[in-house]
Coordinates of N, CA and C and ligand atoms in Angstrom, one line a residue:
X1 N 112.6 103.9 116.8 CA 111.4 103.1 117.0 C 110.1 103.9 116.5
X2 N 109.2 103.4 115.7 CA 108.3 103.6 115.4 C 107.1 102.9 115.9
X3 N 106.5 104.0 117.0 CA 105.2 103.3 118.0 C 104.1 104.2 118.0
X4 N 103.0 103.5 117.5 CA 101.8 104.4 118.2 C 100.9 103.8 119.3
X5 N 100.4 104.8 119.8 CA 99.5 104.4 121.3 C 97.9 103.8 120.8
X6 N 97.6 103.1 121.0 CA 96.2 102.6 120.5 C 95.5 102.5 121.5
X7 N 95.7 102.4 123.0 CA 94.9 102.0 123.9 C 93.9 103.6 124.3
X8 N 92.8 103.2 124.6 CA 91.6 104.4 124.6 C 92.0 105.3 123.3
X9 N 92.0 105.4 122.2 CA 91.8 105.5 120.9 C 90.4 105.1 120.7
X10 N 90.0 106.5 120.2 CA 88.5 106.3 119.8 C 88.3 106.1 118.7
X11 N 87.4 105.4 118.2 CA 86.9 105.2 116.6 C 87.2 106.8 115.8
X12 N 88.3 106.8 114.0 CA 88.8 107.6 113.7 C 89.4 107.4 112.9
X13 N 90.0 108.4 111.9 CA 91.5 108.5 111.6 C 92.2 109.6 111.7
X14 N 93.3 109.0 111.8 CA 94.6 109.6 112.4 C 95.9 109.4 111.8
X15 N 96.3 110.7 111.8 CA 97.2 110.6 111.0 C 99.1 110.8 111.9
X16 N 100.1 110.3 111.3 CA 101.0 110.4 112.3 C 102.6 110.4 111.2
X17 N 103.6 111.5 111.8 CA 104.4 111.6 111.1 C 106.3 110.9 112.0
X18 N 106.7 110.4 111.3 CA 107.5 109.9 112.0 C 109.0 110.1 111.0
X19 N 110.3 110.5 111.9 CA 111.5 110.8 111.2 C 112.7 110.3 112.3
X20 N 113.5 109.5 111.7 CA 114.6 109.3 112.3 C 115.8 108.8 111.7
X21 N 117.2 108.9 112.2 CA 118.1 108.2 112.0 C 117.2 106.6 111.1
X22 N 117.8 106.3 110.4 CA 117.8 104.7 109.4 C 118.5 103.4 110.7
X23 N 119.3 103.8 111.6 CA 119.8 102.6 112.4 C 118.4 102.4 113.2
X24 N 118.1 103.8 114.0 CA 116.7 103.0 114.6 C 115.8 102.4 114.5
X25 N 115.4 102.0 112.8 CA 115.0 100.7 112.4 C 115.5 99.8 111.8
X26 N 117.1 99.7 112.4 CA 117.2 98.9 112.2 C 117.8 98.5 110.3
X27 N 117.8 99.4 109.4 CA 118.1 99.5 108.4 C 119.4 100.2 108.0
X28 N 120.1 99.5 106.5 CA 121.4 100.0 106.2 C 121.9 99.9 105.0
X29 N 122.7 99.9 104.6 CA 123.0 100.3 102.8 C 121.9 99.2 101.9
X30 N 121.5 99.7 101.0 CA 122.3 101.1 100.6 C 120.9 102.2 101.1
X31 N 120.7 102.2 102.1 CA 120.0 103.2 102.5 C 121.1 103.7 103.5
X32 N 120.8 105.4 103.4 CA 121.0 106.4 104.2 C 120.7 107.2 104.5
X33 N 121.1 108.2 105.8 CA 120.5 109.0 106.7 C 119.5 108.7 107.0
X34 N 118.0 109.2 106.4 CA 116.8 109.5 107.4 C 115.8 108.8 107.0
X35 N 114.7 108.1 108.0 CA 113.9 107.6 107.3 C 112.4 108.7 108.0
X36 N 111.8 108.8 107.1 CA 110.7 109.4 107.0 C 109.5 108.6 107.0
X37 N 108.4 108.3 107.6 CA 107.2 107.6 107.7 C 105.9 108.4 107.9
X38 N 105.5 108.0 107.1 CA 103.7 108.8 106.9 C 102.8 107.5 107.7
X39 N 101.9 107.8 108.3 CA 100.5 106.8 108.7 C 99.7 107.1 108.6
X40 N 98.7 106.8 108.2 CA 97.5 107.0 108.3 C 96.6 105.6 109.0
X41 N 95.9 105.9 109.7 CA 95.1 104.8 111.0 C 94.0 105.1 111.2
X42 N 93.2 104.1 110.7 CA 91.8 104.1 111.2 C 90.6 103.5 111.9
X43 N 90.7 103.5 113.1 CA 90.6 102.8 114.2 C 88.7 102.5 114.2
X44 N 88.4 101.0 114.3 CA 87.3 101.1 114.1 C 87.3 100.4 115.7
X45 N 85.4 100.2 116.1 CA 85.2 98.7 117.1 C 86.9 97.8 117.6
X46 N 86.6 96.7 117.1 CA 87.8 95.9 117.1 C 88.7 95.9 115.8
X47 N 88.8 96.9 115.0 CA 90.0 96.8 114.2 C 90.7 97.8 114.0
X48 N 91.5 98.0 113.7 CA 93.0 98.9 113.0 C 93.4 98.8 111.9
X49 N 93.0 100.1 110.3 CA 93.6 99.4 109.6 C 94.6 100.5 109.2
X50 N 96.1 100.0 108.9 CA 96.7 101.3 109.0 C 97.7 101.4 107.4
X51 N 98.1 102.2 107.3 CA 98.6 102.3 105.7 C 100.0 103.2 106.3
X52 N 101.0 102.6 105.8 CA 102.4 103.2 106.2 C 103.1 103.6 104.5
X53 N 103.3 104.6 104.6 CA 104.2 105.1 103.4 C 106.1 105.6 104.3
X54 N 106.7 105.0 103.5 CA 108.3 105.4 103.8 C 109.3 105.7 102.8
X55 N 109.8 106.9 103.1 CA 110.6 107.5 102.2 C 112.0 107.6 102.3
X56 N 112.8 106.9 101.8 CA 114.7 106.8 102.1 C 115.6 107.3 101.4
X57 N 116.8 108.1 101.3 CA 117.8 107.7 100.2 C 118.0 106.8 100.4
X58 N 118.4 106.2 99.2 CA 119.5 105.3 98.8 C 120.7 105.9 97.9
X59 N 121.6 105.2 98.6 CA 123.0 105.1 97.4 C 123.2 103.7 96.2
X60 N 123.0 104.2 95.4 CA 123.0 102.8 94.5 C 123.9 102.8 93.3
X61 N 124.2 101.8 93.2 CA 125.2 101.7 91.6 C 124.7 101.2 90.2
X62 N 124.6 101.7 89.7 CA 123.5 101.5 88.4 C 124.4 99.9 87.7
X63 N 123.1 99.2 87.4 CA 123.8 97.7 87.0 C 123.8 97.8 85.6
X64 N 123.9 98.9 84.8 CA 124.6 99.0 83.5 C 125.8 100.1 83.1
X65 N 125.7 101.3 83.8 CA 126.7 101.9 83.7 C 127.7 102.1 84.8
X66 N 127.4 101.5 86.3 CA 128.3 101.1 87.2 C 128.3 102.7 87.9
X67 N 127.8 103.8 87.1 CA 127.7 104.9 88.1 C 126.8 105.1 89.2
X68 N 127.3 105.3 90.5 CA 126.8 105.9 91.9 C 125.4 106.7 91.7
X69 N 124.5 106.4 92.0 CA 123.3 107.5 92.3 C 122.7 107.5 93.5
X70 N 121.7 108.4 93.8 CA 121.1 108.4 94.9 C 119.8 108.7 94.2
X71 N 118.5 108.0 95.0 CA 117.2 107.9 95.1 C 116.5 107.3 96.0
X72 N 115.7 108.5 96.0 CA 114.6 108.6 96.8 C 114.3 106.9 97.2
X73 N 113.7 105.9 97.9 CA 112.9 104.6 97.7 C 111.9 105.0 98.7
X74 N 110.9 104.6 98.1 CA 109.5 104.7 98.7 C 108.8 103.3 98.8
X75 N 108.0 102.8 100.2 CA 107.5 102.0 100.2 C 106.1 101.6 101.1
X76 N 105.6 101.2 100.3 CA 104.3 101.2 101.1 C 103.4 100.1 101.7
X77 N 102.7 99.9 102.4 CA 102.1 98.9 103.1 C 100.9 99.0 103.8
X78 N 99.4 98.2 103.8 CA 98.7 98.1 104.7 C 98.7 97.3 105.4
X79 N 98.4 97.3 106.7 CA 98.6 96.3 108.0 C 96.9 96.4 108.5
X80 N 96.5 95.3 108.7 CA 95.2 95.2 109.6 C 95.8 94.5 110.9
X81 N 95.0 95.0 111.8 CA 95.3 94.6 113.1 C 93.7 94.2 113.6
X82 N 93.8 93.0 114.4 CA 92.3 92.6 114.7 C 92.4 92.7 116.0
X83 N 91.6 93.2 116.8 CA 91.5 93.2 118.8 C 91.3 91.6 118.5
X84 N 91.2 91.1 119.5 CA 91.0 89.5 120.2 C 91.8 88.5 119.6
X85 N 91.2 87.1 119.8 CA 92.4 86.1 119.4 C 92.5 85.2 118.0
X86 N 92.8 84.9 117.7 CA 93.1 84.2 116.4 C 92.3 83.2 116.2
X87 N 91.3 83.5 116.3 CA 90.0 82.4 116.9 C 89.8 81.6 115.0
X88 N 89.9 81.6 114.3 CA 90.0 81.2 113.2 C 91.3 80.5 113.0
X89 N 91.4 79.7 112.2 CA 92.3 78.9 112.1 C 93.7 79.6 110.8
X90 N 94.4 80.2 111.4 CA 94.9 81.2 110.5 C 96.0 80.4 109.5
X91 N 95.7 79.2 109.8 CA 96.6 78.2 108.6 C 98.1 79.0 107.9
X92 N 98.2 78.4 106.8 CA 99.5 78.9 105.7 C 98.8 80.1 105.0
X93 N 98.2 81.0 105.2 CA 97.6 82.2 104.6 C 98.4 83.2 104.8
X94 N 99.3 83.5 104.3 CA 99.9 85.0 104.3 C 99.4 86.2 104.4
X95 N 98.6 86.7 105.4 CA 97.9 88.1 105.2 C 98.1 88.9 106.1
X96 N 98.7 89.9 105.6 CA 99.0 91.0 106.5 C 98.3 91.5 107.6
X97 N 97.9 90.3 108.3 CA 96.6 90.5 109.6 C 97.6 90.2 111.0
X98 N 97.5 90.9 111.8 CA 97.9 90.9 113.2 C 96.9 91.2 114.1
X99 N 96.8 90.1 114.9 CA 96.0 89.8 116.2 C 96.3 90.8 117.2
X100 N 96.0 91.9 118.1 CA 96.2 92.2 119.0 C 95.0 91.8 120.3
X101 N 96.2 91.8 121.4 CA 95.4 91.8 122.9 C 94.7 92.9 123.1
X102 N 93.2 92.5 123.3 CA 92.3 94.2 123.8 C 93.4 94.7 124.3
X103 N 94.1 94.6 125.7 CA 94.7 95.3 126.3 C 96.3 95.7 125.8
X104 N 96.3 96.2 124.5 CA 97.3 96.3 123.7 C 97.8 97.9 124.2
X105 N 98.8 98.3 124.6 CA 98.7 99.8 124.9 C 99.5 100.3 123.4
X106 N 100.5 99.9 123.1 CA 100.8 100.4 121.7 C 101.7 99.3 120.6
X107 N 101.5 99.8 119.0 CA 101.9 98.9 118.1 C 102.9 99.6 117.9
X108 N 104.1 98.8 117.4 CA 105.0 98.7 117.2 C 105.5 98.6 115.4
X109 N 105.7 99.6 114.9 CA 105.6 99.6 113.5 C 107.3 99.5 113.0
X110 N 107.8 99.3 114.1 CA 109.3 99.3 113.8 C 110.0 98.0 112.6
X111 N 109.3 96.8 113.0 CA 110.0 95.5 112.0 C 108.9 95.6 110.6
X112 N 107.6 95.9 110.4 CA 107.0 96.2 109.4 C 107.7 97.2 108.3
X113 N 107.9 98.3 108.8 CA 108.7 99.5 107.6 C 109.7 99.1 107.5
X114 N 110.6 98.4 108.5 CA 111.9 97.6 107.9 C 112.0 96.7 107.0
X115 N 111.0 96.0 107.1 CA 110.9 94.7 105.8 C 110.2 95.6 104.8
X116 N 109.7 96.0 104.6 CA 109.1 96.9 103.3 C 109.9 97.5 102.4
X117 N 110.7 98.2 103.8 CA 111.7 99.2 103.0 C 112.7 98.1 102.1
X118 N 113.0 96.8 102.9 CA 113.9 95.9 102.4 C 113.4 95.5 101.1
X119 N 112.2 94.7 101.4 CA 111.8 94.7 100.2 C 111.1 96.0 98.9
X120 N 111.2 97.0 98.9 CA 111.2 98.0 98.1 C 112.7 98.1 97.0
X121 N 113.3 98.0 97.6 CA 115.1 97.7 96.9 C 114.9 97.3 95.3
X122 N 114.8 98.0 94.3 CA 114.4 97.3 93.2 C 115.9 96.3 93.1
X123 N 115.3 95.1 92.2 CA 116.1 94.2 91.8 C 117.3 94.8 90.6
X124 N 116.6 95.5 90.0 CA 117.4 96.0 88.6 C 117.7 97.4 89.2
X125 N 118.7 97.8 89.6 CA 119.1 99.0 89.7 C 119.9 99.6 88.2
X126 N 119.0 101.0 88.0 CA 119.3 101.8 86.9 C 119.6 103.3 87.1
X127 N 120.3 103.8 86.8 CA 120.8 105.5 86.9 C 119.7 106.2 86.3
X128 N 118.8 105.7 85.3 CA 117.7 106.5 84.5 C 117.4 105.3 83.7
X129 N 116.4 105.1 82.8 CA 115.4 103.6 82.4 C 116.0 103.7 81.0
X130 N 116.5 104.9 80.6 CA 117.1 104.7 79.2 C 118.7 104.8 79.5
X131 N 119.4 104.7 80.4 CA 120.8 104.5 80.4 C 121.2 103.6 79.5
X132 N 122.6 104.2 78.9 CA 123.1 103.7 77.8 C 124.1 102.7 78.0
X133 N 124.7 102.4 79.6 CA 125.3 101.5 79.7 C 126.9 102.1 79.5
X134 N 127.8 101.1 79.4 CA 129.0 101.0 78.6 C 129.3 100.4 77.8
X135 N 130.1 101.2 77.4 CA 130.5 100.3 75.5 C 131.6 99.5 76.0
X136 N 131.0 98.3 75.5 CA 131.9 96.8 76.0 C 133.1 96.7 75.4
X137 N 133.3 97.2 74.5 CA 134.8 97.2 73.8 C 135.9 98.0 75.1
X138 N 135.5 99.4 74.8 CA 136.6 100.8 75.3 C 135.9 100.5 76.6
X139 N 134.9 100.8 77.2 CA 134.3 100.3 78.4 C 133.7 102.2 78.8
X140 N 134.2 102.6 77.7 CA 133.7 104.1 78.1 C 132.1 104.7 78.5
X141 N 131.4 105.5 79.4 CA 129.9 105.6 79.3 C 129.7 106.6 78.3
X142 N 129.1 105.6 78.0 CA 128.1 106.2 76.6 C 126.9 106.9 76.9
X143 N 126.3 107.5 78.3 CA 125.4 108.4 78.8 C 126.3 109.6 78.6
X144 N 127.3 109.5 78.4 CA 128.8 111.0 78.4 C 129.0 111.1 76.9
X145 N 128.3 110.3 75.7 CA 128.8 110.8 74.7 C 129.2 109.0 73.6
X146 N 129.0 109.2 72.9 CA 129.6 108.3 72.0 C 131.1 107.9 72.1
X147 N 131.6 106.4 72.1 CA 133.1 106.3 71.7 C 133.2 106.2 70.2
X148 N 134.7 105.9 69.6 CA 134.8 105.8 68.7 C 135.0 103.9 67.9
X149 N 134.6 103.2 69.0 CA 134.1 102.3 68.6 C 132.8 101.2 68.1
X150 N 131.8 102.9 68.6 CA 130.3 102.6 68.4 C 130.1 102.0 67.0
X151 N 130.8 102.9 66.5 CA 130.2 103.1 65.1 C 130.3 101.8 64.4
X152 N 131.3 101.5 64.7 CA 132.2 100.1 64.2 C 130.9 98.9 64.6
X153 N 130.9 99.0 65.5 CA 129.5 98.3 66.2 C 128.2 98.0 65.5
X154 N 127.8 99.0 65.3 CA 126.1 98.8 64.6 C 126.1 99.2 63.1
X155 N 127.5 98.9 62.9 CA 127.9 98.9 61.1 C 127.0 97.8 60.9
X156 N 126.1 97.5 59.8 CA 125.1 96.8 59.6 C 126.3 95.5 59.1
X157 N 127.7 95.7 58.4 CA 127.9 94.7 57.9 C 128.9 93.8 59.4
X158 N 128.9 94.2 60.0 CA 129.7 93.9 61.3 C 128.8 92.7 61.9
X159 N 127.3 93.4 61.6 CA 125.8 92.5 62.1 C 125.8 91.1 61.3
X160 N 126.1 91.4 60.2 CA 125.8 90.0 58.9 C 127.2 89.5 59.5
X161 N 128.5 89.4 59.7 CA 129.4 89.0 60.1 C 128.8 88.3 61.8
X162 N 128.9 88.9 62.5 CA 128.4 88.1 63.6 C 127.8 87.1 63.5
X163 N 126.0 87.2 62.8 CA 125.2 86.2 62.4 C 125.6 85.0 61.6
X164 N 126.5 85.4 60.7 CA 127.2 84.9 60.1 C 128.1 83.3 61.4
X165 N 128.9 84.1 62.2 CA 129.7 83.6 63.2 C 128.8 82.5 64.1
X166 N 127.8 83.1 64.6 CA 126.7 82.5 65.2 C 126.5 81.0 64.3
X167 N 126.0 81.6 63.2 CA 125.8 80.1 62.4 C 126.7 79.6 62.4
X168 N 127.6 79.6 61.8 CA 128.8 78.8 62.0 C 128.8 77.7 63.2
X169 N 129.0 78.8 64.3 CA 129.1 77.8 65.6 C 128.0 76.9 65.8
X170 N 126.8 77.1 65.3 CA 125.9 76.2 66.1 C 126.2 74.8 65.0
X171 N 126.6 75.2 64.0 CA 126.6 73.8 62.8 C 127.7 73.1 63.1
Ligands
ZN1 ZN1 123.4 103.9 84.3
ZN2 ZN1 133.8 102.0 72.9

């Protein structure tokens, strides 16, 4: 759990470091071990505006060469917190605004870094931004070295053949 105490908190910032097991928020593959959290909190009158940075492994499988890696994911978030009530009509507006009760003794930052972290997961998982994939013929990784059906491949007359093929089919 990830909690800080806000109640008699004076006008400031503050800084706060937090590390634990990945189950106690609640988080799981492809993250593992530890989650690490930075805060920074700056407590004004009636608001709180706080900035959460989090740092995870992950284990991930690259979606072109199918190899296993691990990286770092980092993810970050501001949260405003307002003292009193929702006195405005907070409609369909999505904004990372949370109402707290004056008498709030502490926030709870536990389901916030969890969804962050969730959503940090890049969509396109890659081993490195130039990974070469595999060669779709042999199926060999070509980050390990050329096969011997590359060549055959980007033979320019192999290209005019394909194109070739292509036309065909669409006529
Ligand atoms: Zn790869
Ligand atoms: Zn090959």
């Amino acid at each position: 759990m990830i909690k800080i105490k806000v109640s008699n908190l004076s006008n400031g910032k503050y800084e706060y470091d937090f590390e634990g097991k990945i189950d106690e928020i609640d988080v799981s593959d492809p993250y593992v071990g530890d989650f690490r959290t930075k805060v920074v909190l700056t407590k004004f009158d009636n608001q709180i505006i706080l900035d959460s940075s989090t740092e995870i492994d992950a284990d991930l499988v690259c979606d072109r060469c199918n190899k296993e890696f691990n990286r770092v994911i980092t993810s970050n978030y501001r949260m405003i917190y307002l003292f009193g009530q929702d006195t405005q009509n907070s409609g369909n507006e999505k904004m990372d605004v949370v109402y707290l009760h004056p008498d709030t003794d502490k926030i709870d930052l536990s389901n916030d870094v969890r969804d962050y972290s969730l959503l940090a997961i890049p969509m396109k998982k890659l081993c490195s931004e130039d990974c070469k994939g595999l060669c779709s013929k042999c199926g060999k990784n070509l980050n390990d070295g050329l096969c011997n059906c590359k060549d055959e491949e980007t033979d320019p007359r192999w290209e005019q053949l394909k194109e070739l093929k292509i036309k065909n089919n669409l006529n």
